[in-house]
Short mmCIF file of C-alpha atoms in Angstrom, two decimals:
data_model
loop_
_atom_site.label_atom_id
_atom_site.label_comp_id
_atom_site.label_asym_id
_atom_site.label_seq_id
_atom_site.Cartn_x
_atom_site.Cartn_y
_atom_site.Cartn_z
CA MET A 1 -12.25 38.05 46.27
CA ILE A 2 -11.01 38.00 42.70
CA GLY A 3 -11.03 41.48 41.22
CA ARG A 4 -12.69 42.45 37.96
CA THR A 5 -9.31 42.79 36.23
CA ALA A 6 -8.28 39.31 37.32
CA ILE A 7 -11.60 37.91 36.12
CA LEU A 8 -11.15 39.60 32.75
CA ARG A 9 -7.62 38.20 32.52
CA LEU A 10 -8.84 34.70 33.34
CA ALA A 11 -11.64 35.04 30.81
CA ALA A 12 -9.23 36.29 28.20
CA GLY A 13 -6.89 33.40 28.97
CA ALA A 14 -9.74 30.90 28.65
CA VAL A 15 -10.77 32.43 25.34
CA GLY A 16 -7.17 32.33 24.18
CA LEU A 17 -6.81 28.67 25.14
CA GLY A 18 -10.11 27.91 23.47
CA ALA A 19 -8.96 29.69 20.33
CA VAL A 20 -5.68 27.78 20.31
CA ALA A 21 -7.50 24.47 20.89
CA GLY A 22 -10.03 25.36 18.21
CA ALA A 23 -7.30 26.25 15.76
CA GLY A 24 -5.51 23.02 16.58
CA PHE A 25 -8.70 21.03 16.06
CA LEU A 26 -9.29 22.65 12.69
CA ALA A 27 -5.69 22.02 11.67
CA TYR A 28 -6.25 18.32 12.19
CA ALA A 29 -9.87 18.25 11.02
CA LEU A 30 -9.64 19.89 7.61
CA HIS A 31 -7.25 18.57 4.99
CA PRO A 32 -7.28 19.13 1.25
CA ALA A 33 -7.28 16.17 -1.09
CA ILE A 34 -3.97 15.48 -2.80
CA ALA A 35 -4.37 15.04 -6.55
CA PRO A 36 -4.26 11.45 -7.79
CA ILE A 37 -1.40 10.36 -10.00
CA ALA A 38 -1.16 7.91 -12.84
CA PRO A 39 -0.08 4.59 -11.30
CA PRO A 40 3.72 4.47 -11.67
CA ALA A 41 5.39 1.48 -13.25
CA ALA A 42 6.93 -0.91 -10.74
CA THR A 43 10.21 -0.64 -12.63
CA SER A 44 10.32 3.12 -12.03
CA PHE A 45 11.59 2.59 -8.48
CA PRO A 46 15.27 1.79 -7.85
CA ALA A 47 15.78 -1.85 -6.90
CA GLU A 48 17.81 -0.81 -3.84
CA SER A 49 14.95 1.35 -2.57
CA VAL A 50 12.43 -1.44 -3.14
CA GLU A 51 14.58 -3.91 -1.21
CA ARG A 52 15.11 -1.51 1.68
CA GLY A 53 11.35 -0.95 1.69
CA ARG A 54 10.69 -4.70 1.75
CA VAL A 55 12.78 -5.06 4.89
CA LEU A 56 11.19 -2.02 6.51
CA ALA A 57 7.68 -3.22 5.65
CA ALA A 58 8.51 -6.54 7.30
CA GLY A 59 9.81 -4.75 10.40
CA GLY A 60 6.61 -2.67 10.50
CA TYR A 61 4.41 -5.78 10.09
CA CYS A 62 2.55 -4.26 7.14
CA ALA A 63 1.39 -7.61 5.76
CA GLU A 64 0.29 -8.80 9.19
CA CYS A 65 -2.35 -6.08 9.53
CA HIS A 66 -3.18 -5.68 5.85
CA THR A 67 -4.01 -9.32 5.07
CA ARG A 68 -7.36 -10.90 5.89
CA ARG A 69 -7.06 -13.80 8.34
CA ASP A 70 -10.54 -14.65 9.57
CA GLY A 71 -11.28 -17.79 7.60
CA GLN A 72 -10.97 -16.34 4.10
CA PRO A 73 -7.86 -16.82 1.94
CA GLY A 74 -6.28 -13.43 2.49
CA ILE A 75 -4.05 -11.85 -0.16
CA PRO A 76 -0.94 -10.18 1.28
CA LEU A 77 -1.31 -6.41 1.55
CA ALA A 78 -4.83 -6.44 0.04
CA GLY A 79 -6.36 -5.42 3.38
CA ASP A 80 -9.66 -6.42 5.02
CA TYR A 81 -8.00 -7.59 8.24
CA ALA A 82 -10.53 -7.27 11.07
CA MET A 83 -9.33 -5.20 14.03
CA ALA A 84 -11.71 -5.45 16.98
CA THR A 85 -11.73 -2.32 19.14
CA PRO A 86 -13.93 -1.24 22.06
CA PHE A 87 -15.68 1.08 19.61
CA GLY A 88 -16.40 -1.49 16.89
CA THR A 89 -14.52 -3.39 14.20
CA ILE A 90 -12.21 -1.62 11.76
CA TYR A 91 -11.10 -3.35 8.57
CA SER A 92 -7.67 -2.54 7.20
CA SER A 93 -7.22 -0.96 3.80
CA ASN A 94 -5.81 -2.36 0.60
CA ILE A 95 -2.23 -1.10 0.26
CA THR A 96 -1.38 -2.79 -3.02
CA PRO A 97 -0.95 -0.40 -5.99
CA ASP A 98 -4.40 -1.10 -7.41
CA ALA A 99 -5.72 2.12 -8.93
CA GLN A 100 -9.34 1.67 -7.82
CA THR A 101 -9.23 -0.09 -4.46
CA GLY A 102 -5.63 0.37 -3.31
CA ILE A 103 -3.00 3.11 -3.26
CA GLY A 104 -2.04 2.97 -6.94
CA ARG A 105 -3.00 6.61 -7.48
CA TRP A 106 -1.32 7.88 -4.34
CA SER A 107 1.75 10.07 -4.73
CA LEU A 108 4.69 9.85 -2.32
CA GLU A 109 3.39 13.12 -0.84
CA ALA A 110 0.01 11.52 -0.09
CA PHE A 111 1.61 8.39 1.36
CA THR A 112 3.93 10.44 3.57
CA ARG A 113 1.02 12.49 4.87
CA ALA A 114 -0.83 9.30 5.80
CA MET A 115 2.22 7.96 7.65
CA ARG A 116 2.99 11.23 9.45
CA TYR A 117 -0.48 12.62 10.14
CA GLY A 118 -2.99 9.82 9.58
CA VAL A 119 -4.72 11.49 6.62
CA SER A 120 -5.91 9.69 3.50
CA ARG A 121 -5.20 10.96 -0.01
CA ASP A 122 -8.75 12.32 -0.23
CA GLY A 123 -8.25 14.37 2.95
CA ALA A 124 -10.20 12.12 5.35
CA ASN A 125 -8.79 11.38 8.78
CA LEU A 126 -7.63 7.80 9.26
CA PHE A 127 -8.56 5.92 12.41
CA PRO A 128 -5.63 5.30 14.79
CA ALA A 129 -6.07 1.53 14.46
CA PHE A 130 -3.50 2.40 11.79
CA PRO A 131 -0.50 3.28 14.02
CA PHE A 132 0.40 6.56 12.35
CA ASP A 133 1.19 7.89 15.82
CA HIS A 134 4.25 5.63 15.61
CA PHE A 135 5.00 5.77 11.88
CA THR A 136 5.18 9.57 12.17
CA HIS A 137 8.59 9.08 13.80
CA MET A 138 10.10 7.42 10.71
CA THR A 139 12.53 9.32 8.50
CA ASP A 140 11.47 10.64 5.11
CA GLY A 141 13.91 8.22 3.50
CA ASP A 142 12.46 5.17 5.22
CA ILE A 143 8.91 6.24 4.36
CA ALA A 144 9.93 6.70 0.72
CA ASP A 145 11.48 3.22 0.64
CA VAL A 146 8.32 1.62 2.05
CA TYR A 147 6.32 3.50 -0.59
CA ALA A 148 8.64 2.22 -3.33
CA TYR A 149 8.22 -1.36 -2.11
CA LEU A 150 4.43 -1.19 -1.93
CA MET A 151 4.12 0.46 -5.34
CA ALA A 152 6.34 -2.23 -6.85
CA GLN A 153 4.00 -5.04 -5.77
CA LYS A 154 1.32 -6.68 -7.89
CA PRO A 155 -1.93 -4.67 -7.84
CA VAL A 156 -4.85 -6.54 -6.27
CA HIS A 157 -8.41 -5.37 -6.83
CA SER A 158 -10.01 -5.97 -3.43
CA VAL A 159 -12.68 -4.01 -1.59
CA LYS A 160 -12.57 -4.20 2.20
CA ARG A 161 -15.63 -4.71 4.35
CA GLU A 162 -17.30 -1.68 5.90
CA ASN A 163 -16.25 -0.70 9.41
CA THR A 164 -18.81 -1.38 12.13
CA LEU A 165 -18.18 1.73 14.20
CA PRO A 166 -21.47 3.16 15.49
CA PHE A 167 -22.27 6.87 15.47
CA PRO A 168 -20.56 9.08 16.59
CA PHE A 169 -17.34 7.01 16.55
CA SER A 170 -17.74 6.59 12.79
CA MET A 171 -17.28 10.34 12.25
CA ARG A 172 -13.75 10.74 10.96
CA ILE A 173 -13.70 14.45 11.73
CA LEU A 174 -13.69 13.56 15.44
CA GLN A 175 -10.25 12.03 14.95
CA ALA A 176 -8.99 15.61 14.86
CA GLY A 177 -9.61 15.85 18.60
CA TRP A 178 -7.81 12.55 19.15
CA LYS A 179 -4.82 13.78 17.18
CA LEU A 180 -4.79 17.11 18.99
CA MET A 181 -4.42 15.27 22.29
CA PHE A 182 -2.31 12.25 21.38
CA LEU A 183 -0.43 12.72 18.12
CA HIS A 184 3.13 14.07 18.36
CA PRO A 185 4.19 14.26 14.71
CA GLY A 186 7.72 14.35 13.45
CA ALA A 187 10.71 12.14 12.80
CA TYR A 188 12.50 10.66 15.81
CA GLN A 189 15.22 12.86 17.29
CA ASN A 190 18.22 11.15 18.88
CA ASP A 191 18.55 11.40 22.64
CA PRO A 192 22.07 12.70 23.38
CA ALA A 193 21.99 11.00 26.79
CA HIS A 194 22.20 7.59 25.08
CA ASP A 195 24.53 5.89 22.61
CA ALA A 196 23.92 5.21 18.92
CA GLN A 197 22.67 1.65 19.48
CA TRP A 198 20.10 2.77 22.04
CA ASN A 199 18.86 5.52 19.74
CA ARG A 200 18.61 3.12 16.80
CA GLY A 201 16.62 0.75 18.99
CA ALA A 202 14.35 3.56 20.18
CA TYR A 203 13.77 4.70 16.57
CA LEU A 204 12.73 1.19 15.54
CA ALA A 205 10.75 0.25 18.66
CA GLU A 206 8.88 3.54 18.97
CA GLY A 207 8.49 4.19 15.26
CA LEU A 208 8.61 1.49 12.60
CA SER A 209 7.95 -1.57 14.79
CA HIS A 210 5.52 0.27 17.15
CA CYS A 211 6.17 -2.12 20.07
CA SER A 212 4.21 -0.09 22.59
CA ALA A 213 1.08 -0.23 20.40
CA CYS A 214 0.48 -3.71 21.82
CA HIS A 215 2.47 -3.60 25.07
CA THR A 216 1.02 -0.37 26.52
CA PRO A 217 -2.51 -0.19 27.99
CA ARG A 218 -5.03 2.12 26.35
CA ASN A 219 -7.13 4.88 27.85
CA ALA A 220 -10.87 5.41 27.34
CA MET A 221 -10.20 7.10 24.00
CA GLY A 222 -8.11 4.25 22.66
CA ALA A 223 -4.77 6.03 22.99
CA GLU A 224 -1.74 4.60 24.74
CA LYS A 225 -1.54 5.65 28.37
CA ALA A 226 1.41 8.02 28.61
CA SER A 227 1.65 7.23 32.33
CA ALA A 228 2.07 3.48 31.77
CA PRO A 229 4.43 2.85 28.84
CA TYR A 230 5.09 -0.85 28.25
CA ASP A 231 3.00 -1.91 31.26
CA GLY A 232 1.36 -4.68 29.22
CA ALA A 233 -2.11 -4.85 27.69
CA PRO A 234 -4.72 -7.25 26.29
CA VAL A 235 -4.47 -7.80 22.54
CA ASP A 236 -6.29 -10.27 20.26
CA ASN A 237 -7.51 -12.38 23.21
CA TRP A 238 -3.99 -12.64 24.60
CA ILE A 239 -2.06 -10.50 27.08
CA ALA A 240 0.95 -8.63 25.75
CA PRO A 241 3.16 -8.77 28.87
CA PRO A 242 4.94 -5.79 30.37
CA LEU A 243 8.31 -5.02 28.77
CA ASN A 244 9.46 -2.72 31.55
CA ALA A 245 10.60 -3.34 35.12
CA THR A 246 7.05 -4.35 36.11
CA ASN A 247 7.43 -7.59 34.14
CA PRO A 248 6.76 -10.19 36.84
CA THR A 249 8.92 -13.07 35.60
CA PRO A 250 11.58 -13.99 38.17
CA VAL A 251 14.50 -14.08 35.72
CA THR A 252 15.38 -10.87 33.93
CA TRP A 253 14.70 -10.23 30.29
CA THR A 254 18.29 -9.36 29.46
CA GLU A 255 19.49 -7.92 26.17
CA ASP A 256 20.51 -11.40 25.01
CA GLU A 257 17.15 -12.94 26.01
CA PHE A 258 15.32 -10.19 24.11
CA PHE A 259 17.54 -10.71 21.08
CA GLN A 260 17.11 -14.50 21.01
CA TYR A 261 13.35 -14.13 21.34
CA LEU A 262 12.94 -11.37 18.75
CA ARG A 263 15.33 -12.90 16.23
CA TYR A 264 14.66 -16.62 16.55
CA GLY A 265 11.32 -16.89 18.35
CA VAL A 266 12.60 -18.48 21.54
CA ALA A 267 14.36 -17.13 24.64
CA PRO A 268 16.20 -19.91 26.51
CA LEU A 269 15.03 -18.71 29.93
CA HIS A 270 11.57 -17.47 29.00
CA GLY A 271 10.04 -19.68 26.32
CA SER A 272 8.89 -19.28 22.74
CA ALA A 273 6.84 -16.82 20.71
CA ALA A 274 3.21 -17.75 20.13
CA GLY A 275 -0.05 -16.13 19.18
CA PRO A 276 0.20 -12.53 17.93
CA MET A 277 3.95 -12.42 18.63
CA SER A 278 4.80 -15.25 16.27
CA PRO A 279 4.34 -13.29 13.02
CA VAL A 280 6.10 -10.32 14.59
CA VAL A 281 9.18 -12.51 14.89
CA HIS A 282 8.99 -14.89 11.96
CA GLY A 283 7.33 -12.65 9.41
CA GLY A 284 8.81 -9.38 10.58
CA LEU A 285 11.93 -9.02 12.66
CA SER A 286 13.55 -12.11 11.12
CA GLU A 287 13.85 -10.05 7.92
CA MET A 288 15.56 -7.14 9.66
CA PRO A 289 19.37 -6.83 9.86
CA GLU A 290 20.75 -8.51 12.97
CA ALA A 291 22.21 -5.19 14.09
CA ASP A 292 18.73 -3.67 14.13
CA VAL A 293 17.28 -6.52 16.21
CA HIS A 294 20.22 -6.16 18.59
CA ALA A 295 19.43 -2.45 18.83
CA ILE A 296 15.78 -3.12 19.73
CA ALA A 297 16.91 -5.67 22.33
CA HIS A 298 19.39 -3.17 23.75
CA TYR A 299 16.66 -0.53 24.03
CA LEU A 300 14.12 -2.86 25.63
CA ALA A 301 16.67 -4.18 28.12
CA ASN A 302 17.27 -0.59 29.19
CA ILE A 303 13.51 -0.07 29.67
CA ASP A 304 13.45 -3.32 31.65
CA HIS A 305 16.29 -2.10 33.94
CA ALA A 306 17.98 -5.41 33.18
CA ASP A 307 21.37 -4.46 34.64
CA ALA A 308 19.88 -3.67 38.04
CA ARG A 309 17.69 -6.80 38.16
CA GLN A 310 20.17 -9.46 37.06
CA PRO A 311 21.92 -10.13 40.40
CA GLY A 312 18.93 -12.15 41.64
CA ASP A 313 18.59 -14.30 38.53
CA ALA A 314 20.82 -17.18 39.67
CA ARG A 315 18.77 -17.74 42.83
CA HIS A 316 15.48 -17.74 40.94
CA LEU A 317 16.85 -20.04 38.25
CA THR A 318 18.08 -22.54 40.85
CA ALA A 319 14.68 -22.54 42.57
CA ALA A 320 12.84 -23.05 39.29
CA MET A 321 15.02 -25.96 38.24
CA ALA A 322 14.68 -27.60 41.64
CA THR A 323 10.87 -27.48 41.36
CA SER A 324 11.00 -28.96 37.87
CA THR A 325 13.29 -31.80 38.96
CA ARG A 326 11.07 -32.59 41.95
CA ASP A 327 8.00 -32.90 39.77
CA LEU A 328 9.82 -35.22 37.41
CA THR A 329 11.37 -37.53 39.99
CA THR A 330 9.03 -37.50 43.00
CA PRO A 331 5.75 -39.46 43.06
CA GLN A 332 2.78 -37.16 43.59
CA THR A 333 0.21 -39.77 44.54
CA ALA A 334 -1.50 -37.54 47.09
CA ASP A 335 -2.05 -34.63 44.69
CA PRO A 336 -4.38 -35.31 41.74
CA ASP A 337 -3.49 -31.98 40.15
CA ALA A 338 0.18 -32.95 40.18
CA ARG A 339 -0.68 -36.28 38.58
CA LEU A 340 -2.56 -34.47 35.83
CA TYR A 341 0.48 -32.26 35.24
CA GLN A 342 2.80 -35.26 35.13
CA ALA A 343 0.58 -37.03 32.63
CA ALA A 344 -0.10 -34.07 30.33
CA CYS A 345 2.91 -31.76 30.61
CA SER A 346 6.01 -33.04 32.36
CA ALA A 347 7.32 -35.14 29.48
CA CYS A 348 8.16 -31.94 27.60
CA HIS A 349 8.45 -29.33 30.37
CA ALA A 350 10.49 -31.01 33.09
CA ASN A 351 14.18 -30.15 33.31
CA THR A 352 16.84 -31.81 35.45
CA GLY A 353 19.94 -29.71 34.73
CA VAL A 354 21.05 -26.31 35.95
CA ARG A 355 19.34 -24.52 33.05
CA PRO A 356 16.33 -25.33 30.87
CA VAL A 357 17.03 -27.27 27.71
CA LEU A 358 16.32 -25.18 24.60
CA GLY A 359 12.98 -26.34 23.25
CA ARG A 360 11.89 -27.58 26.69
CA PRO A 361 10.55 -24.39 28.31
CA GLU A 362 10.68 -24.22 32.09
CA LEU A 363 7.22 -23.05 33.10
CA ALA A 364 8.38 -21.50 36.38
CA LEU A 365 10.23 -18.90 34.29
CA ASN A 366 7.51 -18.29 31.71
CA ASN A 367 5.54 -15.04 31.51
CA ALA A 368 2.27 -16.95 31.24
CA LEU A 369 2.34 -18.14 34.85
CA TRP A 370 3.30 -14.77 36.31
CA LEU A 371 0.67 -12.59 34.65
CA SER A 372 -2.42 -11.35 36.46
CA GLU A 373 -4.68 -13.66 34.42
CA PRO A 374 -4.22 -17.20 33.03
CA THR A 375 -5.16 -16.08 29.51
CA ASN A 376 -1.86 -16.82 27.77
CA LEU A 377 -1.45 -20.16 29.55
CA TYR A 378 -4.89 -21.25 28.37
CA GLN A 379 -4.26 -19.98 24.84
CA VAL A 380 -1.10 -22.04 24.47
CA ILE A 381 -2.59 -25.19 25.98
CA LEU A 382 -5.69 -24.99 23.79
CA ARG A 383 -4.01 -23.85 20.57
CA GLY A 384 -0.66 -25.56 20.82
CA ILE A 385 2.35 -24.10 19.04
CA GLY A 386 3.01 -24.95 15.40
CA THR A 387 6.33 -25.59 13.70
CA GLU A 388 6.34 -22.10 12.20
CA GLU A 389 5.45 -20.22 15.39
CA GLY A 390 7.97 -20.48 18.22
CA GLN A 391 11.25 -22.33 17.91
CA PRO A 392 11.52 -23.56 14.30
CA GLY A 393 10.79 -27.26 14.01
CA ILE A 394 9.53 -27.62 17.60
CA THR A 395 5.83 -28.17 18.17
CA MET A 396 3.46 -28.33 21.11
CA PRO A 397 0.23 -30.23 20.47
CA SER A 398 -3.18 -28.71 21.05
CA PHE A 399 -5.03 -30.02 24.11
CA TYR A 400 -8.32 -28.48 22.97
CA HIS A 401 -10.04 -31.86 22.77
CA ALA A 402 -7.96 -33.69 25.38
CA LEU A 403 -8.56 -31.41 28.37
CA THR A 404 -11.84 -30.08 29.72
CA ASP A 405 -12.23 -26.61 31.19
CA ALA A 406 -12.09 -28.23 34.62
CA ASP A 407 -8.80 -29.90 33.68
CA LEU A 408 -7.39 -26.57 32.49
CA ALA A 409 -8.43 -24.96 35.77
CA ARG A 410 -6.69 -27.69 37.76
CA LEU A 411 -3.46 -27.34 35.74
CA ALA A 412 -3.49 -23.57 36.04
CA ALA A 413 -4.06 -23.70 39.80
CA TYR A 414 -1.34 -26.30 40.28
CA LEU A 415 1.27 -24.44 38.22
CA ARG A 416 0.47 -21.08 39.80
CA ARG A 417 0.74 -22.69 43.25
CA THR A 418 3.96 -24.62 42.66
CA ARG A 419 5.83 -22.43 40.16
CA THR A 420 5.23 -18.89 41.41
CA THR A 421 5.11 -16.91 44.63
CA LEU A 422 1.99 -15.02 43.54
CA PRO A 423 -1.59 -15.28 44.83
CA PRO A 424 -3.82 -17.87 43.15
CA TRP A 425 -5.88 -17.00 40.10
CA THR A 426 -9.66 -16.97 40.56
CA ASP A 427 -12.60 -18.22 38.46
CA LEU A 428 -10.26 -20.51 36.57
CA GLU A 429 -12.84 -22.78 34.96
CA LYS A 430 -14.96 -19.84 33.82
CA LYS A 431 -11.91 -18.15 32.31
CA ALA A 432 -10.89 -21.37 30.58
CA ALA A 433 -14.30 -21.52 28.92
CA ALA A 434 -14.03 -17.88 27.87
CA VAL A 435 -10.67 -18.43 26.18
CA ARG A 436 -11.88 -21.63 24.51
CA ALA A 437 -14.82 -19.69 23.08
CA THR A 438 -12.43 -17.40 21.18
CA LEU A 439 -10.82 -20.30 19.31
CA PRO A 440 -12.01 -22.46 16.43
CA ALA A 441 -12.04 -26.13 17.34
CA PRO A 442 -9.09 -27.86 15.68
CA PRO A 443 -9.83 -31.05 13.72
CA VAL A 444 -9.89 -34.24 15.77
CA ALA A 445 -7.02 -36.55 14.91
CA ALA A 446 -8.16 -39.72 13.19
CA SER A 447 -7.93 -42.87 15.29
CA HIS A 448 -6.21 -45.99 14.03
#
């Protein structure tokens, strides 16, 4: 039996823990407003700071999430971008220096508090759709430069739509509990076990560029699962693939492959950027210094355990190229799915050398075929890839009108069967219809 003294000690400990938790909740729940300021002149910020802030804002994808993109002509940084969450839709805020609808009356102190702690100038908790849990790791200097850049932009008077979060998720005070459990505020501290390049990459990937915000699965409260960093996750009707050693592609994402992909939008052995990753590359990381992109690639390759995985790459590459050559040169009269592939895909995707030709992705090496669902494969086939998305100047046409859901299912089954060693996907036609339903129908090309 537990004695009375032990029970009292346990009770006292529980009360103490409750008091600490309560104090922590209140610390995150209650924030004073920070006094508004007169909107500063754009010329009051040093040009060097504004330029550094421009590059940092690009690397943090500020315009990507603060520009409306759902059919209306969005104005950069004026907000109203719709972010669908399991709890409802959240619309991003106007971060131009407009005094009424933007951040024109925010001081640097107020902006820093929002970046570090997710608190608005008026003291309200911000929803973590804004990745303050990553921006908190930025340095004061970098935050100040981003502030200078934003305040030097043209003010835009634009009111965002109202969030559609139902009660009680709409109660901002509840974000205090979220922060108590999942926010770890403070600037990034270098890890002495790693070199300067690794630490620079970690600072950028975990802070400014918030890579894990899309590539880590979320728990029931919408926070990243600490037990599954970079395990991959669904995002915007795509799948952000794993960036760690669980990535299923047969050829390793090496430091050079990461760099080529993040800098130029195409990795020779893995394919090109598309969907939500395209603006990350072409509107974001392409503006960053090459050394910074190299640092991110170096960090991600370490997460991927690239050095340990590379010895098997040559064997997998040889097998992939042999399959591609066979499909190009061998008649497939007995297999209707193979004939469909030859007619629709092989002209651009078949390779006959020892390595894929740049701009002619080898599908056996592509993430899309090795994921647990055919989502990304269907997205690319239905959407196509524009000249400004993957490899500059290289396009893939949309097959939205040319292929039925049954055709998509046949292609997916054939490629999964012939290009991977994984079990077949299931419910392929149903999943094709589901992906198609998320996309607007592209215009039908005029006939001549």
